Tab-separated table of C-alpha atoms in Angstrom:
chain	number	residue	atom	x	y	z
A	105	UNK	CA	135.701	223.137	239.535
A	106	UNK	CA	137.077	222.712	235.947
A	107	UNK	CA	137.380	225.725	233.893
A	108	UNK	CA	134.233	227.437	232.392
A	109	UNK	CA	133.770	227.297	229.094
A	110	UNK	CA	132.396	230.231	228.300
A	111	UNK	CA	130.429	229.641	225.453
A	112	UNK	CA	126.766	231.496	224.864
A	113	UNK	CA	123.689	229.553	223.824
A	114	UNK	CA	122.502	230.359	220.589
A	115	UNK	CA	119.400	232.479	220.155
A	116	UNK	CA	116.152	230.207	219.982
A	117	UNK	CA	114.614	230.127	217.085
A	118	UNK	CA	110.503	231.340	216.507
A	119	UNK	CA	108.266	230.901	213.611
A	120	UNK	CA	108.580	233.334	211.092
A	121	UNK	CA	104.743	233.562	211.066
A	122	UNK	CA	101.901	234.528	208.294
A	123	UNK	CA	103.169	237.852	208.147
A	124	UNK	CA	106.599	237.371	206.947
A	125	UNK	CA	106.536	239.449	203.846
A	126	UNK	CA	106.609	242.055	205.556
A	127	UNK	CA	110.167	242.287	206.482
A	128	UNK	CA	111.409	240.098	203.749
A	129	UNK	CA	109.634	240.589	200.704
A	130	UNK	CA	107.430	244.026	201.502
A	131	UNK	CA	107.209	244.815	197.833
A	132	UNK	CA	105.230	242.059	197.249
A	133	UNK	CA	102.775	242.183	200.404
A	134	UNK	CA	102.056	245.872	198.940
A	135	UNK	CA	104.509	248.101	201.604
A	136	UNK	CA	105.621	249.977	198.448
A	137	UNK	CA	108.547	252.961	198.792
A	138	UNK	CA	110.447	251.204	201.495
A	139	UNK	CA	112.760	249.239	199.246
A	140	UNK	CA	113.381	249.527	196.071
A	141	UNK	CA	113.411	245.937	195.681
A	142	UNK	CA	112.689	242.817	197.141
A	143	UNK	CA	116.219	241.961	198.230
A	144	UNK	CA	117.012	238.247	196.544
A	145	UNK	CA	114.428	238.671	193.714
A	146	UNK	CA	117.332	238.680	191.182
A	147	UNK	CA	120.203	236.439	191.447
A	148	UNK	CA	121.393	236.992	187.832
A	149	UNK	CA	122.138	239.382	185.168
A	150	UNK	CA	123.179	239.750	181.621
A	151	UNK	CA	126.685	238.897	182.310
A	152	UNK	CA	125.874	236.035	184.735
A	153	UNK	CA	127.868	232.863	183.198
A	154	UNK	CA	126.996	229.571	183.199
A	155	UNK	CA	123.628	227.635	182.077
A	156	UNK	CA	120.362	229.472	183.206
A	157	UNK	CA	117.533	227.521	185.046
A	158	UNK	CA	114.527	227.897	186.432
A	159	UNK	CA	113.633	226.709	189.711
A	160	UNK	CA	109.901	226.440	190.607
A	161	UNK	CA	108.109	224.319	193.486
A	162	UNK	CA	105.664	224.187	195.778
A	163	UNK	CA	105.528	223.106	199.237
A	164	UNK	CA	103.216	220.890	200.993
A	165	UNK	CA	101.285	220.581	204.644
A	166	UNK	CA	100.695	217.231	205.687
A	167	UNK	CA	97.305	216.845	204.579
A	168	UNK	CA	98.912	217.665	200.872
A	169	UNK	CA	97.490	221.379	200.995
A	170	UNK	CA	100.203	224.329	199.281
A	171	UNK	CA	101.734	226.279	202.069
A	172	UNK	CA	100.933	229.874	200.834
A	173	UNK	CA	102.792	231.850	203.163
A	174	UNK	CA	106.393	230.303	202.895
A	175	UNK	CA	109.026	231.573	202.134
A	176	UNK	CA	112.130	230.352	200.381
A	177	UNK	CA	115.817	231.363	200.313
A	178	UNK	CA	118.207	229.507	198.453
A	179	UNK	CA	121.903	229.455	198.655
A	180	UNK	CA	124.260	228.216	195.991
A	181	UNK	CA	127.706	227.865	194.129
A	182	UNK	CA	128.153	229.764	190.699
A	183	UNK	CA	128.405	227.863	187.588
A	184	UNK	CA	132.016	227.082	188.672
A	185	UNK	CA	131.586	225.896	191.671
A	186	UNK	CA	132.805	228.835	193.785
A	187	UNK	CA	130.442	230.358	196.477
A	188	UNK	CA	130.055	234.184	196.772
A	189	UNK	CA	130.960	234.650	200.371
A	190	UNK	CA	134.102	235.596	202.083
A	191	UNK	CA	134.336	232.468	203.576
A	192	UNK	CA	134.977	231.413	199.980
A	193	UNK	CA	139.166	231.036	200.261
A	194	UNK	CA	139.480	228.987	196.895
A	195	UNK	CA	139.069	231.291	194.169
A	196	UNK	CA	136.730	233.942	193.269
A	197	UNK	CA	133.136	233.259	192.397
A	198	UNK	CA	131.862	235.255	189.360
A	199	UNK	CA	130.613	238.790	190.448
A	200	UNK	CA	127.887	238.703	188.457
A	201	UNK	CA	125.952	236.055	190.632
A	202	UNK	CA	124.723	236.544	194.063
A	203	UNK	CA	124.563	232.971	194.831
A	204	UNK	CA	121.661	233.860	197.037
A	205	UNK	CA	117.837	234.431	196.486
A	206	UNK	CA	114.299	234.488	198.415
A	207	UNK	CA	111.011	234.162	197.104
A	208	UNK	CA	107.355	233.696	198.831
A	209	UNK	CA	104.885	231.147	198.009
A	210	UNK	CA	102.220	232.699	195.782
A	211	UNK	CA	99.003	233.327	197.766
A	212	UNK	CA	96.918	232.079	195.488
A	213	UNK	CA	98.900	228.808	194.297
A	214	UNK	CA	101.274	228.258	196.636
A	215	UNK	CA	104.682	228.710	193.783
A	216	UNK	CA	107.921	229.744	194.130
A	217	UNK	CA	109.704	230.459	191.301
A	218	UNK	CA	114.006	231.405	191.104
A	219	UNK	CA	115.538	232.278	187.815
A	220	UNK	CA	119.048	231.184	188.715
A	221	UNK	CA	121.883	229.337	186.884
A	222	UNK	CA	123.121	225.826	187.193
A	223	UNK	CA	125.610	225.375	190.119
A	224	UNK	CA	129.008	223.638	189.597
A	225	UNK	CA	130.517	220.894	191.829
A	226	UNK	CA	132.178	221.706	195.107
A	227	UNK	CA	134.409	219.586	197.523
A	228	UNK	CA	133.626	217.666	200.470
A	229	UNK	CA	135.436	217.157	202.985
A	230	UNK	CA	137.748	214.858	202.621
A	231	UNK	CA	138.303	215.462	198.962
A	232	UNK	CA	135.746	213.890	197.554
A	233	UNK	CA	133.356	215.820	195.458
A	234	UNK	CA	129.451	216.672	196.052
A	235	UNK	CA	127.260	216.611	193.290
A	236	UNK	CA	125.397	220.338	192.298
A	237	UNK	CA	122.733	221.084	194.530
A	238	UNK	CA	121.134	224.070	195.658
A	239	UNK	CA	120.755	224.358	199.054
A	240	UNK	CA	117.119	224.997	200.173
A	241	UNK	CA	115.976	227.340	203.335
A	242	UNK	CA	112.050	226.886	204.515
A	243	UNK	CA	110.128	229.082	207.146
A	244	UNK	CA	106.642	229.748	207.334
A	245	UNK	CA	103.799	230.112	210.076
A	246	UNK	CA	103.538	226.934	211.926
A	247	UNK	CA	107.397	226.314	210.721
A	248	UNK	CA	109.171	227.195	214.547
A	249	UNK	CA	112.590	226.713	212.901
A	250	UNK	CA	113.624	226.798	209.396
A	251	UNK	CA	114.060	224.181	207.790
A	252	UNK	CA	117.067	223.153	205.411
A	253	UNK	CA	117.153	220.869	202.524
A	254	UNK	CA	118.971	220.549	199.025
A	255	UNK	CA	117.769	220.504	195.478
A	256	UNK	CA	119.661	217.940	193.286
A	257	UNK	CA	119.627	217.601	189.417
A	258	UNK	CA	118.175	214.577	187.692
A	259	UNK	CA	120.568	214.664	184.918
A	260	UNK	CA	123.552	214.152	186.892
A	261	UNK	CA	122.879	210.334	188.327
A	262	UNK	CA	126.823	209.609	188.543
A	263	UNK	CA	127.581	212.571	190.411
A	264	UNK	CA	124.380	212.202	192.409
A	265	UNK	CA	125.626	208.485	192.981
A	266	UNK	CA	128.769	209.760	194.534
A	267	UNK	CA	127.088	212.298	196.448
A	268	UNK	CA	128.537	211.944	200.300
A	269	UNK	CA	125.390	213.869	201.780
A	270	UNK	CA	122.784	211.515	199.363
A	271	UNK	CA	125.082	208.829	200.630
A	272	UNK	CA	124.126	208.859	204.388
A	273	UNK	CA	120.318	208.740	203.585
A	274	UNK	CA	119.669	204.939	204.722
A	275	UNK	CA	116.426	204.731	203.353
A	276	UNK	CA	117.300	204.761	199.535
A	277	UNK	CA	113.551	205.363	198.304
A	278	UNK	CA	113.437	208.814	200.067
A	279	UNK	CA	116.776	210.095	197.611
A	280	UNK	CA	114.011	210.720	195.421
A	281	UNK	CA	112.618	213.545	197.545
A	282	UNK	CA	115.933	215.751	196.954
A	283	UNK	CA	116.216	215.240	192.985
A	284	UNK	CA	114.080	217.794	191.421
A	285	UNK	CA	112.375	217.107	187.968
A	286	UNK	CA	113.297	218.340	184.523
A	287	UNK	CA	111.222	220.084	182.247
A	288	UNK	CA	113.231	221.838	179.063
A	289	UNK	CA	115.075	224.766	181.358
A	290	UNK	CA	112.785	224.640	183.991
A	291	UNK	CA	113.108	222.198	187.151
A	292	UNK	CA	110.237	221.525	189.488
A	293	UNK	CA	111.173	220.510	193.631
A	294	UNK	CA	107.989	220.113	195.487
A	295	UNK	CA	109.101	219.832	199.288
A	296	UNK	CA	106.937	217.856	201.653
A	297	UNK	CA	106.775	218.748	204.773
A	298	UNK	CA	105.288	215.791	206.207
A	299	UNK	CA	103.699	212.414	205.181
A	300	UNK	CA	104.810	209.497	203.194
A	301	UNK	CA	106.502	211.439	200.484
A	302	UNK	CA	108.419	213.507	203.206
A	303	UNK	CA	111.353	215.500	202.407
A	304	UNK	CA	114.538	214.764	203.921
A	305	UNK	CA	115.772	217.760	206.138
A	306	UNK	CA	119.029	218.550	207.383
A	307	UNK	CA	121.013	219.310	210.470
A	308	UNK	CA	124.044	221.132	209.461
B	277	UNK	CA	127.952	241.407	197.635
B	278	UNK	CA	130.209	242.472	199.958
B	279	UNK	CA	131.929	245.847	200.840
B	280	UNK	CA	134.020	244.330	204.009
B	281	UNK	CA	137.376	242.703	203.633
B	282	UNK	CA	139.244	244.132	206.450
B	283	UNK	CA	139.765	240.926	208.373
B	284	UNK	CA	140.568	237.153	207.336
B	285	UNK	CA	137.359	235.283	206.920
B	286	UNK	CA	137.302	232.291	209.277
B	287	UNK	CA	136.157	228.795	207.720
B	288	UNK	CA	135.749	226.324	210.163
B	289	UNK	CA	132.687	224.930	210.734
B	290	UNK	CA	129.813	225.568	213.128
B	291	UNK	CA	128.476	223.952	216.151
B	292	UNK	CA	126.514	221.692	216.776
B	293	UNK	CA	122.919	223.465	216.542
B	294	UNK	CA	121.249	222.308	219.919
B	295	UNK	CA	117.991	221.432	219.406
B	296	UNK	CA	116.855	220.524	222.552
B	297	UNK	CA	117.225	224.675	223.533
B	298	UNK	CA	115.148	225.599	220.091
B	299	UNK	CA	111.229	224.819	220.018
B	300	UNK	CA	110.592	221.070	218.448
B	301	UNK	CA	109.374	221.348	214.895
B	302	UNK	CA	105.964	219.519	216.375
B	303	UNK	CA	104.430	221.684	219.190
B	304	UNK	CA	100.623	220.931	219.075
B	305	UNK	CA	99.927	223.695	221.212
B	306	UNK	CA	100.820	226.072	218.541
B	307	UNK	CA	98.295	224.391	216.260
B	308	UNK	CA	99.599	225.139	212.268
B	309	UNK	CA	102.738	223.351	213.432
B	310	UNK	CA	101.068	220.402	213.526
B	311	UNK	CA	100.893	219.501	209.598
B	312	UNK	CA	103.605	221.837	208.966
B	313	UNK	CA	106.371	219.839	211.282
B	314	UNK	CA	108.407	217.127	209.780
B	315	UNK	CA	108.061	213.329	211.026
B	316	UNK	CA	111.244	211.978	210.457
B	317	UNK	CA	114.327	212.483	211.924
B	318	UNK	CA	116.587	215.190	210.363
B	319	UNK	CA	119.709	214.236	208.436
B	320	UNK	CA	122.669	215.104	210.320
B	321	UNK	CA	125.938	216.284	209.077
B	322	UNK	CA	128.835	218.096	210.001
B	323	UNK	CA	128.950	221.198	208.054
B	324	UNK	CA	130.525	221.400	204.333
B	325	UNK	CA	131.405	224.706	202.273
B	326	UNK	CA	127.467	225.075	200.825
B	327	UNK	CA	126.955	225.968	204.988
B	328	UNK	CA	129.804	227.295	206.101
B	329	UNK	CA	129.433	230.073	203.664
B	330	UNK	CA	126.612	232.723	203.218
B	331	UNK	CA	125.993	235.469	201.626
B	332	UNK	CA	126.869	239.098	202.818
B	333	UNK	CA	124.901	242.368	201.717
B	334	UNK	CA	127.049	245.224	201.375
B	335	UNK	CA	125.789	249.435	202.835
B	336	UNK	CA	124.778	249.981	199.126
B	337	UNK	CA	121.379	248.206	200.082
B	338	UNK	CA	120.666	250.686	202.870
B	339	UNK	CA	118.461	253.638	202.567
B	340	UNK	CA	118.829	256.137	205.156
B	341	UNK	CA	115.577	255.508	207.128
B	342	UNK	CA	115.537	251.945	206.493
B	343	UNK	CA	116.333	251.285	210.641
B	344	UNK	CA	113.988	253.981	211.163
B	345	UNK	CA	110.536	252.736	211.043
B	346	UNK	CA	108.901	255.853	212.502
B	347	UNK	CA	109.488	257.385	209.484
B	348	UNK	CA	110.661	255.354	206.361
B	349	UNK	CA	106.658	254.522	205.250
B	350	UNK	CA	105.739	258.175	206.832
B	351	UNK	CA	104.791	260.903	204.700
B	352	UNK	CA	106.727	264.061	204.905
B	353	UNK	CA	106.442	265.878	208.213
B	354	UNK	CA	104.476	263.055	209.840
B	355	UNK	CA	105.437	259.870	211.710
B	356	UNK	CA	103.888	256.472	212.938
B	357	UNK	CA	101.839	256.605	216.150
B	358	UNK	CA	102.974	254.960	219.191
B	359	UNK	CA	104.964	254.660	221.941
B	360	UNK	CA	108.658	255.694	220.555
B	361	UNK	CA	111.558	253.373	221.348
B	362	UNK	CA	115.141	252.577	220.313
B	363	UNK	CA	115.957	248.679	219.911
B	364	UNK	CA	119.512	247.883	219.838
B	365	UNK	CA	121.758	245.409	220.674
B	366	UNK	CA	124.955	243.139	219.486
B	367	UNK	CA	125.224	240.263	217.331
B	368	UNK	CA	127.444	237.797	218.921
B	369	UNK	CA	128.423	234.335	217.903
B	370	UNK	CA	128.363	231.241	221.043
B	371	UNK	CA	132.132	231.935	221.756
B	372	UNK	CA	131.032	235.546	222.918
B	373	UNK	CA	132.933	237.286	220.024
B	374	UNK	CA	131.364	240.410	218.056
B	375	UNK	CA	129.704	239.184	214.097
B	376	UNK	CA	130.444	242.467	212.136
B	377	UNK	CA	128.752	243.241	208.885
B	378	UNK	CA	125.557	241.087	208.869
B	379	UNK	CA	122.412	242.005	207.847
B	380	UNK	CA	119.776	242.132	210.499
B	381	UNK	CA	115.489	242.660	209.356
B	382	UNK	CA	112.767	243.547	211.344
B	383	UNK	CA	108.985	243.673	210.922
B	384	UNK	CA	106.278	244.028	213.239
B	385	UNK	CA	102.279	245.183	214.030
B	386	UNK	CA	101.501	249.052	214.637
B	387	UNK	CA	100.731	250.094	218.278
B	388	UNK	CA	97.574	248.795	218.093
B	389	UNK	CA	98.656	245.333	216.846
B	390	UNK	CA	97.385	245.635	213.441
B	391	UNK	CA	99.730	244.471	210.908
B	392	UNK	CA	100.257	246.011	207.335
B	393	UNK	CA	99.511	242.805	204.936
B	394	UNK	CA	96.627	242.084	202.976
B	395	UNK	CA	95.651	238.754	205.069
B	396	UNK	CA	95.438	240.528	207.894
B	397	UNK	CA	91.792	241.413	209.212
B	398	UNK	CA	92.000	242.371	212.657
B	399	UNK	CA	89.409	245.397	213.318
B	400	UNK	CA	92.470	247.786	215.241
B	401	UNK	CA	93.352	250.842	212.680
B	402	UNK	CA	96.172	250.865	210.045
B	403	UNK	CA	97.916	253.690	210.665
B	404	UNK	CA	98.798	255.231	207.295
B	405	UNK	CA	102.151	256.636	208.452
B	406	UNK	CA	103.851	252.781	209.667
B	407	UNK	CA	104.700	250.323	207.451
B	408	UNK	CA	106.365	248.188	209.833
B	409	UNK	CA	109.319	246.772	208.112
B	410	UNK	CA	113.207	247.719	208.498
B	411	UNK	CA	116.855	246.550	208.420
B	412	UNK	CA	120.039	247.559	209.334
B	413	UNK	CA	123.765	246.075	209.220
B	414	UNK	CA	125.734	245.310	212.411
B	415	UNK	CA	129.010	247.195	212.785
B	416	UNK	CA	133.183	246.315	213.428
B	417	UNK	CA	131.831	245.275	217.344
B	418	UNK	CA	128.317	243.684	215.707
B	419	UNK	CA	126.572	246.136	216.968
B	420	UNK	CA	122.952	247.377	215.415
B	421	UNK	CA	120.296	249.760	216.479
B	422	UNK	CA	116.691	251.136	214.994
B	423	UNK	CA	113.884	253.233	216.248
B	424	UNK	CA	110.594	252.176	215.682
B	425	UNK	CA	107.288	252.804	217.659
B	426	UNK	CA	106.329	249.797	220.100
B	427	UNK	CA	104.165	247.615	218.698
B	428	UNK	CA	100.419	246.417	220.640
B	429	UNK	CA	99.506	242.927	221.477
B	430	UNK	CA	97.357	241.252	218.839
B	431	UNK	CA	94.632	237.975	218.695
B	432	UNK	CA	94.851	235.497	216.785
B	433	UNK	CA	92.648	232.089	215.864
B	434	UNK	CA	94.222	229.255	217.526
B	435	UNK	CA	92.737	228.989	220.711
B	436	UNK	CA	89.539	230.517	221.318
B	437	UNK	CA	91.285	233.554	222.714
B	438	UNK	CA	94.801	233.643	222.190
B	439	UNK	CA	96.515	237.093	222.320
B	440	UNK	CA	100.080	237.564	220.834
B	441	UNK	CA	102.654	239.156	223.411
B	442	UNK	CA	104.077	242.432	221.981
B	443	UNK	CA	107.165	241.367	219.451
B	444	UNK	CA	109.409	242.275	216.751
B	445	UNK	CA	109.874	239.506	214.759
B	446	UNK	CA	114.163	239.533	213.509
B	447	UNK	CA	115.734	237.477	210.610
B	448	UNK	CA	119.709	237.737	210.799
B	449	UNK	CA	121.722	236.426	208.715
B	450	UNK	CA	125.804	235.107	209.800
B	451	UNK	CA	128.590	234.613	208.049
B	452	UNK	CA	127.657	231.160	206.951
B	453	UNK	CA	124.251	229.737	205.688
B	454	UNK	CA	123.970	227.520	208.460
B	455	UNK	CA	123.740	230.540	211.078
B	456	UNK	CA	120.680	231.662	208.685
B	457	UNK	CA	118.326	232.589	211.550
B	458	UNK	CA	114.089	233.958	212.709
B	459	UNK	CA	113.319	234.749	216.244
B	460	UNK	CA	110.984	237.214	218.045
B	461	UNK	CA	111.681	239.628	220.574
B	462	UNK	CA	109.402	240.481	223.467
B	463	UNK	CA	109.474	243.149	225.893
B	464	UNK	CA	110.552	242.929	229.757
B	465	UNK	CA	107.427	242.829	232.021
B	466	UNK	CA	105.023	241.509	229.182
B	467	UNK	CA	102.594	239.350	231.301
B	468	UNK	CA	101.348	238.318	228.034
B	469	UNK	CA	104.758	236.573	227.194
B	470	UNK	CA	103.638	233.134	229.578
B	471	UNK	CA	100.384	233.175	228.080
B	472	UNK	CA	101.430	232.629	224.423
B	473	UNK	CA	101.417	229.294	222.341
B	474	UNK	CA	104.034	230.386	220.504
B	475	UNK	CA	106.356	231.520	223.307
B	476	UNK	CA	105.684	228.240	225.059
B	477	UNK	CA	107.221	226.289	222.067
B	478	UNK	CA	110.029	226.738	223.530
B	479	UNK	CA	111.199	224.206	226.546
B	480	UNK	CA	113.192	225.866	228.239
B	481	UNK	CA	112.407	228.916	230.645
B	482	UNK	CA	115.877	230.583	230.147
B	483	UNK	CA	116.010	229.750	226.404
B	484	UNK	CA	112.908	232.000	226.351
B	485	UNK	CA	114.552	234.904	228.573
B	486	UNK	CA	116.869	234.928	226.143
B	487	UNK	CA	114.771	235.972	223.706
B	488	UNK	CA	113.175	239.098	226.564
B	489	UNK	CA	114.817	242.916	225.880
B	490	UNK	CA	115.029	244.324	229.088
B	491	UNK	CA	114.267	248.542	229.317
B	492	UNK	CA	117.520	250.047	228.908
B	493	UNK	CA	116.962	253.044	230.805
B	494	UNK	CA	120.913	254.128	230.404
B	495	UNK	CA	120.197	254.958	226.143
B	496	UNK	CA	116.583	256.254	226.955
B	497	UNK	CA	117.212	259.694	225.232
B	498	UNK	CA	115.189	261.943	227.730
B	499	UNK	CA	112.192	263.858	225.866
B	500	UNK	CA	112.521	261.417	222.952
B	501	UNK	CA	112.532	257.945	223.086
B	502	UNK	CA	112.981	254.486	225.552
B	503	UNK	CA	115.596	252.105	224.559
B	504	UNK	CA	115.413	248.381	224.758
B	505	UNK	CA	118.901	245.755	224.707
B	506	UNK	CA	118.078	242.851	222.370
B	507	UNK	CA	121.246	241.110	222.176
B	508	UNK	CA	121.837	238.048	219.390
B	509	UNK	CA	123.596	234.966	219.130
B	510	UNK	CA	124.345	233.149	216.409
B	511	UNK	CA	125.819	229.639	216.300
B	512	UNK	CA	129.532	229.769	216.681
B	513	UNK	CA	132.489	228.137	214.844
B	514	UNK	CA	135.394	225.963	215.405
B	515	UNK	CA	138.410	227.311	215.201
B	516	UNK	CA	140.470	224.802	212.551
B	517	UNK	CA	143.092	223.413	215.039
B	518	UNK	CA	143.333	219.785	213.362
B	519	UNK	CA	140.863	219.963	210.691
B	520	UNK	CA	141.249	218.404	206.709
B	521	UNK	CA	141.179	221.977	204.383
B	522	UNK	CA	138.017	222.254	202.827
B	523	UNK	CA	139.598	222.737	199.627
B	524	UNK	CA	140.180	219.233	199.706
B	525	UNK	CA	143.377	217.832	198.027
């Protein structure tokens, strides 16, 4: 025999199911006194730096019907590129940004809305830079593991051009589905979760 | 965020996620996956810095009763109905080693399977002293605990008569994004556990043990409360033997 290993499996994943709210957003499905807050309803505050956006979407069932029981966390860099996270060894990311938020679906129209800033470019790999994105977090009933995708900016085509994640999608018409749309301050990222205008979803 | 910084933050990236021991996204016997489940193949990438870090909640967040649901929706002197039990457990990464200082949530039914939200219409009682949500933070040896009152079994529309096992559902959260994590736990001798759509997602028969507390008679505090085990893992990391800096040059 060869050595063991050793390792553990990882814990298998389950649907987060209809009922969600309940453990991650109870203010809103009406458990009041509990928490204070919803934690992740407020990424920023007065002293956040950097350009503020607004981030507002729906997602979408295969037949094209809003998915009113998601819901979203997303994850991303300050408006220097530096993440708030330990893991962050490069420099310190500005305290006054969480660099992390969650929001349902509405139950009656299916949007999500973040009020966050604009993320700054952070490094790849090998050097190389990535173009700002947000990185995007899905579960919902009928969703048996979450699902992860990224939010890119239209404005920034030459980064996005560079981009070494956008540059592994082979199929070049389905970039689209990652590149949210501009609207003054406000960007709108619809993600499909099935059909011809599929998003692309990622195994990282 | 944080209130931890007694050890150096490791930065390497994580396995591999193995899919084939996690339910497919399409399992038509769990019928809303069926529109809900992507079609094409995910993009595949070894992990970069927007994964390999995550966010971290500091104590400040906790209330005291928050990992005590028989009493943080209670009103004074009273407490949630049900059968009274102690989960705990560790959170451990795949190399076996302790993940201190993440933030675990839980929600669940009351012990008749009812379930707090306003979409919910199942005929059992609310019970006005369980809300049915709570969190806690795993300690220096990942370890995490909360009281709570067993939830019941409860039906639901996707077959004709479909009955959920007993479960708490748990979101965790890692070090990095890419550990972000939702399970359920069920409860050792549940005959209703091999019955269940949702259960059966998953493949394999030991991938869903894993995911069965066993009674843990040893913390059963006599007069007071059983204790179930519910152990975690999260995906674990490489260590950076030979790897390019992610600061990149």
């Amino acid at each position: 025999m060869v050595q063991e290993l050793g390792y553990l499996k990882e814990t298998p994943s389950q649907t987060a199911g209809p009922y969600v709210h309940i453990g991650l957003t109870p203010n809103y499905s009406e458990i009041g006194g509990v928490y204070e807050t919803d934690l992740g309803s407020t990424m920023v505050n007065d002293k956040t730096l950097g350009e503020r956006i607004t981030v507002t979407g729906r997602v979408l069932d295969g037949a094209g019907a809003p998915v009113k029981d998601a819901v979203l966390e997303i994850w991303q860099a300050d408006s220097a590129g530096f993440y708030n996270s330990p893991s962050e060894l490069r420099g310190t990311a500005d305290p006054n940004f969480t660099g992390w938020g969650r929001c349902p679906t509405n139950s009656v129209d299916g949007v999500f809305r973040f009020e966050t800033i604009k993320p700054g470019r952070v490094p790849f790999k090998d050097g190389r830079r990535m173009a700002p994105h947000i990185t995007v977090w899905i579960v919902a009933r009928g969703i048996n593991i979450g699902l992860h995708t990224r939010m890119y900016f239209p404005e920034e085509a030459a980064a996005n051009a560079e981009d070494p994640l956008l540059a592994r999608i082979e199929h070049k018409e389905r970039l689209a589905t990652l590149i949210a749309h501009k609207e003054g301050s406000g960007y709108t990222f619809d993600v499909h979760l099935q059909g011809d205008k599929e998003t692309v979803f990622l195994d990282i | 965020m944080s209130d931890r910084s007694n050890s150096k933050p490791e930065t390497g990236a994580f396995f591999a996620r193995n899919r084939a021991w996690h339910p497919p996204a399409f399992a038509p016997g769990y019928k809303t996956s069926v529109l809900r489940s992507p079609q094409r193949a995910l993009l595949s990438l070894d992990g970069t810095i927007s994964e390999i870090t995550g966010p971290v909640f500091g104590h400040s967040i906790l209330n005291e009763l928050d990992n005590d649901l028989i009493h943080n929706f209670a009103k004074p002197g009273e407490s949630a109905i049900g059968e009274r039990i102690i989960v705990h457990g560790r959170v451990l990464d795949e190399r076996g080693r302790p993940v201190p200082g993440v933030l675990l949530e839980f929600w669940q039914a009351n012990a008749g399977g009812r379930y707090r939200h306003k979409k919910e219409t199942y005929l059992a009682a609310i019970d006005p002293n369980f809300g049915g949500c709570g969190r806690a933070i795993s300690d220096d040896e990942g370890r995490y605990a909360f009281r709570t009152i067993r939830p019941g079994a409860y039906p639901w529309p996707n077959g004709v008569n479909d009955w959920r096992p007993a479960h708490i559902h748990f979101s965790v959260f890692g070090h990095g994004f890419a550990q972000r994590l939702i399970t359920q736990m069920y409860f050792e001798g549940d005959p209703m556990i091999w019955k269940c759509p949702i259960v059966g997602t998953i493949p394999d028969k030991q991938a869903i043990e894993q995911l069965i507390a066993p009674l843990d008679w040893g913390n059963t505090i006599p007069m007071d409360a059983r204790a179930y085990k519910f152990d975690i893992v999260l995906r674990g990391r490489r260590s950076t033997l030979f790897e390019n800096r992610l600061e990149g040059n």
